[in-house]
Short mmCIF file of N, CA and C in Angstrom, two decimals:
data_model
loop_
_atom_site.label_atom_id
_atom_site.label_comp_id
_atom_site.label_asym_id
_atom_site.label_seq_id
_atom_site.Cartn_x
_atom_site.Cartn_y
_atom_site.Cartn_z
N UNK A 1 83.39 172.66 104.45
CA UNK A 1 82.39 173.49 103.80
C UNK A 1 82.97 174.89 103.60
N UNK A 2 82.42 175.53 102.33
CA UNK A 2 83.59 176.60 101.88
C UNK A 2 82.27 177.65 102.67
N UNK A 3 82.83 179.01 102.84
CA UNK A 3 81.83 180.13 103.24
C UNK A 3 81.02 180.31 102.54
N UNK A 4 81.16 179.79 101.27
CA UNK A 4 80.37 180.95 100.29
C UNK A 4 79.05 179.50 100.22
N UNK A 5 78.91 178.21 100.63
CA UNK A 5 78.24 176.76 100.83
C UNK A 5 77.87 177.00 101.98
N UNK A 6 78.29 177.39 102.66
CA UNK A 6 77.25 178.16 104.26
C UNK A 6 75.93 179.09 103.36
N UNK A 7 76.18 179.80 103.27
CA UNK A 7 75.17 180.66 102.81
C UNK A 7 74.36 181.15 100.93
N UNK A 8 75.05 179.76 100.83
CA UNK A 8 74.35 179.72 99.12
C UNK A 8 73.80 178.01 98.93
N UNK A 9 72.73 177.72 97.87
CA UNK A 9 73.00 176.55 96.97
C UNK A 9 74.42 176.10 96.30
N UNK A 10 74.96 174.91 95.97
CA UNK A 10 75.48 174.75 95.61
C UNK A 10 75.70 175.52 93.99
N UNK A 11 74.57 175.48 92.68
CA UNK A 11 74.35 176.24 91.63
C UNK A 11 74.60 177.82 92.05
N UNK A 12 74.47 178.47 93.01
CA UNK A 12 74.09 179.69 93.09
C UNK A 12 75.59 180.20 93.64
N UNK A 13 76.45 179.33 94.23
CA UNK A 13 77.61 179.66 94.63
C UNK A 13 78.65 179.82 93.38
N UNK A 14 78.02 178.56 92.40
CA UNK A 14 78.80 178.09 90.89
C UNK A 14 78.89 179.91 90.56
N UNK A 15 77.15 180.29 90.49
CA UNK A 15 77.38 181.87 89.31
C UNK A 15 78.12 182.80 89.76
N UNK A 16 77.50 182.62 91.63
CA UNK A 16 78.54 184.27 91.86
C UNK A 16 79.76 183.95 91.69
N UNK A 17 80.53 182.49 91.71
CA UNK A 17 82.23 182.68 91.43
C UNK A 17 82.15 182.98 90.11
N UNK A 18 81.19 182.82 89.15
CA UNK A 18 81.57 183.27 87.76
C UNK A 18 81.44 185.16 87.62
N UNK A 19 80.63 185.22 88.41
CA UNK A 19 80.12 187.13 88.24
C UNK A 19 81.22 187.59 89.33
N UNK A 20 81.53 186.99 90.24
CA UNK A 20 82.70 188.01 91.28
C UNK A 20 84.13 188.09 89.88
N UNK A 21 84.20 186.83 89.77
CA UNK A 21 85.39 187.11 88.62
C UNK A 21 85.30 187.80 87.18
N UNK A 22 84.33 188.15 87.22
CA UNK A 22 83.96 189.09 85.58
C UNK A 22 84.64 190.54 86.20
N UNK A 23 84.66 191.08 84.92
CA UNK A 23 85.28 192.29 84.89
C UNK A 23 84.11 193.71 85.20
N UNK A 24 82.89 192.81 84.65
CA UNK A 24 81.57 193.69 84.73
C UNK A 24 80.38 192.74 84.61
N UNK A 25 79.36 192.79 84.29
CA UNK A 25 77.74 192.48 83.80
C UNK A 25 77.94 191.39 83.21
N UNK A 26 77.29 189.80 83.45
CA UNK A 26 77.30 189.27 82.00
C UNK A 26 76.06 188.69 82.20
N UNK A 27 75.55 188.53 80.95
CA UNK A 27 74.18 188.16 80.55
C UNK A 27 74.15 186.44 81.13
N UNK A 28 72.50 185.97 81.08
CA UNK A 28 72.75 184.99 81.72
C UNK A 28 73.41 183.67 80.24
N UNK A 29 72.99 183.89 79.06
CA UNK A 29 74.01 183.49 78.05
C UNK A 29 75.65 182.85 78.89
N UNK A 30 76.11 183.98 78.86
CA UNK A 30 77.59 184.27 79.48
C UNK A 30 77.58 183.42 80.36
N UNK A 31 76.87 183.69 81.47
CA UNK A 31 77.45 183.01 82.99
C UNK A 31 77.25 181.45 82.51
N UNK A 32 76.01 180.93 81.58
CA UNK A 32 76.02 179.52 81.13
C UNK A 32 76.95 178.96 80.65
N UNK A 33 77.69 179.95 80.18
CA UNK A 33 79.35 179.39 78.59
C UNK A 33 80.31 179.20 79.92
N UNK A 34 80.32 179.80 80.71
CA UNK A 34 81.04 179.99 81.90
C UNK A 34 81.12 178.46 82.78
N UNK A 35 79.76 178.41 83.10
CA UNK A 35 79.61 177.08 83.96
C UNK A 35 79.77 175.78 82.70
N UNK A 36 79.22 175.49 82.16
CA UNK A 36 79.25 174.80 81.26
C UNK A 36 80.44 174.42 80.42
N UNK A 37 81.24 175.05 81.04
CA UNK A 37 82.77 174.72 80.00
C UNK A 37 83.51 173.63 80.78
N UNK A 38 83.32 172.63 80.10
CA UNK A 38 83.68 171.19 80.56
C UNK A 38 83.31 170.67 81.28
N UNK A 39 81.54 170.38 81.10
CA UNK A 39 80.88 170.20 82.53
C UNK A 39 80.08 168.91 81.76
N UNK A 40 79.91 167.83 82.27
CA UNK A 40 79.19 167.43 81.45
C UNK A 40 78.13 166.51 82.62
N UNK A 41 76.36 166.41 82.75
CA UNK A 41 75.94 167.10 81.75
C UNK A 41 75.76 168.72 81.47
N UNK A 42 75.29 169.37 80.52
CA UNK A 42 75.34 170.56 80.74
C UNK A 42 73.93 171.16 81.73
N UNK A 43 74.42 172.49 81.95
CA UNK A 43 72.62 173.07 82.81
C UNK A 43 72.46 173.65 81.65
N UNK A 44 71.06 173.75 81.79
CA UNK A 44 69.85 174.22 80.50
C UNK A 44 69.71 175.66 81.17
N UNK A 45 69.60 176.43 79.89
CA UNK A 45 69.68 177.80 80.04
C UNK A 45 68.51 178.44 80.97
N UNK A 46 67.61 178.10 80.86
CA UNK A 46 66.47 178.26 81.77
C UNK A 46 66.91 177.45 83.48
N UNK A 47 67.72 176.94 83.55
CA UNK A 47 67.88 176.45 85.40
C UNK A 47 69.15 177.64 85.52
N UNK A 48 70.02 178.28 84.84
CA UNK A 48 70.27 179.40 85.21
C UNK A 48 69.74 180.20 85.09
N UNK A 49 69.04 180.39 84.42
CA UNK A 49 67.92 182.12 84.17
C UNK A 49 67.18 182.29 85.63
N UNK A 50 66.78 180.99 86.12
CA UNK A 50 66.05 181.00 86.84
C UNK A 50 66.26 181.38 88.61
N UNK A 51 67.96 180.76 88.55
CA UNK A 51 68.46 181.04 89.91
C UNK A 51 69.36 181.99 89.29
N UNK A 52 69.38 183.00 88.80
CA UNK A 52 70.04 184.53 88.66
C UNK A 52 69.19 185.23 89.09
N UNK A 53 67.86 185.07 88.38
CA UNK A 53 66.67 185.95 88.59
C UNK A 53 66.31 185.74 90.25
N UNK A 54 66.26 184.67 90.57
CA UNK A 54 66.24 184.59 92.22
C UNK A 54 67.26 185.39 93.09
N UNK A 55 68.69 185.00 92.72
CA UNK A 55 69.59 185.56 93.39
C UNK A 55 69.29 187.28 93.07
N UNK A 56 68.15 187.71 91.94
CA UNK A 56 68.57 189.11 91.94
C UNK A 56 67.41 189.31 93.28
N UNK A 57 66.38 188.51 92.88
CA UNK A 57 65.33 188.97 93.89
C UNK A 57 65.31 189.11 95.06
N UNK A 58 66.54 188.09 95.36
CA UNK A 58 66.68 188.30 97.21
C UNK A 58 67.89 189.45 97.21
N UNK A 59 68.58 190.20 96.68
CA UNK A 59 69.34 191.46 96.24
C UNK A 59 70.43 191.00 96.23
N UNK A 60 70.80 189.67 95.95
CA UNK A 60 72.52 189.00 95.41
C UNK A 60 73.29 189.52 94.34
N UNK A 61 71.84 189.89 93.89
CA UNK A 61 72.26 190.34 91.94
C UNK A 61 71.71 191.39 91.85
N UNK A 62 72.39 192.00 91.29
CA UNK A 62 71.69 192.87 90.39
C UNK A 62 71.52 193.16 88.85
N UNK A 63 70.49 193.74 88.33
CA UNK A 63 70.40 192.88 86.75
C UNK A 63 69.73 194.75 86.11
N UNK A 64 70.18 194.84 84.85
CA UNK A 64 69.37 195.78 84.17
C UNK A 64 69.74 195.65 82.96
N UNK A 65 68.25 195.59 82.27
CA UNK A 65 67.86 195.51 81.31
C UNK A 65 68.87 195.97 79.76
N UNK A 66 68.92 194.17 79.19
CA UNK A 66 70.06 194.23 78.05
C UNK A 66 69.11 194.13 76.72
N UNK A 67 68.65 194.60 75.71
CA UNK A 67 67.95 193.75 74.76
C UNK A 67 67.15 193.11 75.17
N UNK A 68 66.95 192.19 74.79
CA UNK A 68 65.49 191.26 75.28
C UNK A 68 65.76 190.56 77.22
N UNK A 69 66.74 191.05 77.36
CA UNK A 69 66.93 190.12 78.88
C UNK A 69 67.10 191.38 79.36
N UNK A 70 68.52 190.49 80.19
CA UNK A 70 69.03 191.28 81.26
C UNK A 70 70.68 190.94 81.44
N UNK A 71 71.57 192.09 81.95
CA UNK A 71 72.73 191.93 82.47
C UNK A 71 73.12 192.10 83.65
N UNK A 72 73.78 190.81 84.64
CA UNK A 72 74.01 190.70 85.83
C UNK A 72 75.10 190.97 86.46
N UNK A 73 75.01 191.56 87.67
CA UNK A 73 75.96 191.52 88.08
C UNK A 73 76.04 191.45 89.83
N UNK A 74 77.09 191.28 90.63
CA UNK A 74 77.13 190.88 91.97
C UNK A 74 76.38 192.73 92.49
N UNK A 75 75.81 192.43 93.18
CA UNK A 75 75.83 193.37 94.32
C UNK A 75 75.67 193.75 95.51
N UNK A 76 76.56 192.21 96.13
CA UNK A 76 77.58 192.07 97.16
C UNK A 76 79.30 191.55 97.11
N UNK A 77 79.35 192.00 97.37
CA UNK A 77 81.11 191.37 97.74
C UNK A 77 82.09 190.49 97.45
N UNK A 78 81.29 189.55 98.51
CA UNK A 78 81.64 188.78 99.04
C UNK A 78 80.68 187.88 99.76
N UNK A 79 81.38 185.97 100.03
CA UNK A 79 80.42 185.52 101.04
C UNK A 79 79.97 186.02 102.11
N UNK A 80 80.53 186.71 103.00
CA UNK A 80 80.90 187.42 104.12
C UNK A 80 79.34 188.46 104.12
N UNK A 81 79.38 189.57 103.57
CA UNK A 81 78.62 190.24 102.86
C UNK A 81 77.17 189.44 103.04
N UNK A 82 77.14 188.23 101.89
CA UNK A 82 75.72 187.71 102.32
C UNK A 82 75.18 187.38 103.40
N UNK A 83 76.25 186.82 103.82
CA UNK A 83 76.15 186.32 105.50
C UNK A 83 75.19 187.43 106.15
N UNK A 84 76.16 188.37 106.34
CA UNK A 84 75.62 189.42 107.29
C UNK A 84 74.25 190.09 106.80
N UNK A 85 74.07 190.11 105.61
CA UNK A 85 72.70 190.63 105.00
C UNK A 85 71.87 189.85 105.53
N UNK A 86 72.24 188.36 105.40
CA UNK A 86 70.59 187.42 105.91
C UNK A 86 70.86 187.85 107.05
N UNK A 87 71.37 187.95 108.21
CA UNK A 87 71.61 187.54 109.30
C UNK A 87 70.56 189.03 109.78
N UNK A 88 70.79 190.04 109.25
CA UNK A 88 70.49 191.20 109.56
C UNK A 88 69.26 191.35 108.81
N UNK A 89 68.80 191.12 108.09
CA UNK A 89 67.63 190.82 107.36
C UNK A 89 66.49 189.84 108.28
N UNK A 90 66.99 188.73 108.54
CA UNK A 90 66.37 187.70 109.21
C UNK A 90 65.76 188.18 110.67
N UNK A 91 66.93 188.55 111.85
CA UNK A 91 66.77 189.03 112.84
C UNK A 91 66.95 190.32 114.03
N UNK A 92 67.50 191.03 112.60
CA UNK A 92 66.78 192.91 112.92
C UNK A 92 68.25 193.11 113.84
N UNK A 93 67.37 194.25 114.78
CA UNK A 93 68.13 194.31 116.23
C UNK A 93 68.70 193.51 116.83
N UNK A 94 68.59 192.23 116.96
CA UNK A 94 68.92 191.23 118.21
C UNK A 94 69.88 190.43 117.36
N UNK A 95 70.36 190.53 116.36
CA UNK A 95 71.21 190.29 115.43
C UNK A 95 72.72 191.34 115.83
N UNK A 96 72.59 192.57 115.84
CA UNK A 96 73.35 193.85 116.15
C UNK A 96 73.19 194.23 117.89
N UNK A 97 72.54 193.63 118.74
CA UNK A 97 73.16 193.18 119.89
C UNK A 97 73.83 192.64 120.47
N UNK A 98 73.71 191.35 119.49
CA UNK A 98 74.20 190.01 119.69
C UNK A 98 75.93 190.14 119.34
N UNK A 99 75.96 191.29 118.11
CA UNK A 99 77.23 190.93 118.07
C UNK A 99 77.65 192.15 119.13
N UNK A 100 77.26 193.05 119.03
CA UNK A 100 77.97 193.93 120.69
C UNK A 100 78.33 192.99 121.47
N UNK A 101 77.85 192.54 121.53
CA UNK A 101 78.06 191.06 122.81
C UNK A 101 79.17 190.53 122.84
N UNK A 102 79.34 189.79 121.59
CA UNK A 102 80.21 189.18 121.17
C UNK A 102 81.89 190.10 121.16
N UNK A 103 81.53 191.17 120.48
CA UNK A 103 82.90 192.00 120.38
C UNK A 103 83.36 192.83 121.83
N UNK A 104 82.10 193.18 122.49
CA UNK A 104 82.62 193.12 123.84
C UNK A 104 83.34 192.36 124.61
N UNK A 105 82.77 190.94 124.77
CA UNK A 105 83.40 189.91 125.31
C UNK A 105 84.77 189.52 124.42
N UNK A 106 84.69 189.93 123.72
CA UNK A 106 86.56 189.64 123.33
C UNK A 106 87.51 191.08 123.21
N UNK A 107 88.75 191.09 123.69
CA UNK A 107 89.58 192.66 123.78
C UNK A 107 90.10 192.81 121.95
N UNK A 108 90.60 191.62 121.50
CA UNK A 108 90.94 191.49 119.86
C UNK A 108 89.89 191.86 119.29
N UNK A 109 88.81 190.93 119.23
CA UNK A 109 88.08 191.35 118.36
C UNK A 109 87.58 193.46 118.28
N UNK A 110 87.32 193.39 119.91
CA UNK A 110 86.84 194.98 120.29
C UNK A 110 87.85 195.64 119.40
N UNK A 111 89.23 195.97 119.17
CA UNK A 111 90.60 196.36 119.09
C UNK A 111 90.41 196.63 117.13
N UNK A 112 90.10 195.32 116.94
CA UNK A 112 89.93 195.09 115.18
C UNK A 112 88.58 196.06 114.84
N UNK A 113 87.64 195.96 115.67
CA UNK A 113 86.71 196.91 115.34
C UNK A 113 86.71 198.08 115.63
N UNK A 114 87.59 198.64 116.58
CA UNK A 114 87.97 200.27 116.47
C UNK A 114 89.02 200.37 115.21
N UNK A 115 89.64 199.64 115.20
CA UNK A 115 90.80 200.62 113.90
C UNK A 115 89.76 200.52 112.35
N UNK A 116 88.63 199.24 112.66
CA UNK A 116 88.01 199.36 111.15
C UNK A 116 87.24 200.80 111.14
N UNK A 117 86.39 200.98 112.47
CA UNK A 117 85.88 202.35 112.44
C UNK A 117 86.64 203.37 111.91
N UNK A 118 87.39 203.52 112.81
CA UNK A 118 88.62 204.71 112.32
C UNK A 118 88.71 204.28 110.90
N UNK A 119 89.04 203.50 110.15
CA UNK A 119 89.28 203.75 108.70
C UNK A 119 87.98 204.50 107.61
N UNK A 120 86.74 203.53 108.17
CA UNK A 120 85.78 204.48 108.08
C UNK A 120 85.10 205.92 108.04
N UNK A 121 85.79 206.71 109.12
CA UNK A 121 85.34 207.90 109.19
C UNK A 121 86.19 208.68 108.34
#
């Protein structure tokens, strides 16, 4: 199971590999020509409209207003990224304890998370 199938639908994993690899925004038009190129059968423009507009609603996407639609684009990362949004979304504090915990109990991991700080500040 790939990371990005941990924490997506199978369809919803299809768009963000099409929107992480865009250069910018593409309409949901676009991301369809995208999936649909040598796919057979094809998805109907409305079963993507529909899980873009979802992925914007849970904040996967982000979308502003093109002409009569809209233009999308990632605004996260990475799988990684979503991960940690539900995770932190879902269970608050005890989510960000949990991993103290975790990075405590290991000296590597502790070690990897001071030099990321330091790059940070």
């Amino acid at each position: 199971m790939t990371d990005l199938a941990k924490v997506l639908g199978p369809l919803e994993a299809e768009i963000m590999r099409v929107l992480w690899a865009a250069d910018g925004a593409l309409t949901v038009r676009q991301v369809l020509g995208a999936l649909n190129s040598g796919r057979e059968p094809t998805l109907a423009y409305t079963t993507v409209m529909t899980v873009m507009s979802r992925l914007a609603d849970k904040g996967i996407l982000s979308r502003e207003p093109l002409g009569r639609g809209f233009a999308y684009q990632a605004a996260l990362p990475d799988a990684a990224a979503i991960a940690v949004r539900n995770v932190l979304r879902d269970f608050g504090d005890a989510a960000i304890a949990r991993f103290v915990d975790q990075v405590d109990a290991d000296p590597s991991a502790r070690e990897r998370l001071r030099r990321l700080l330091e790059v940070e500040s």
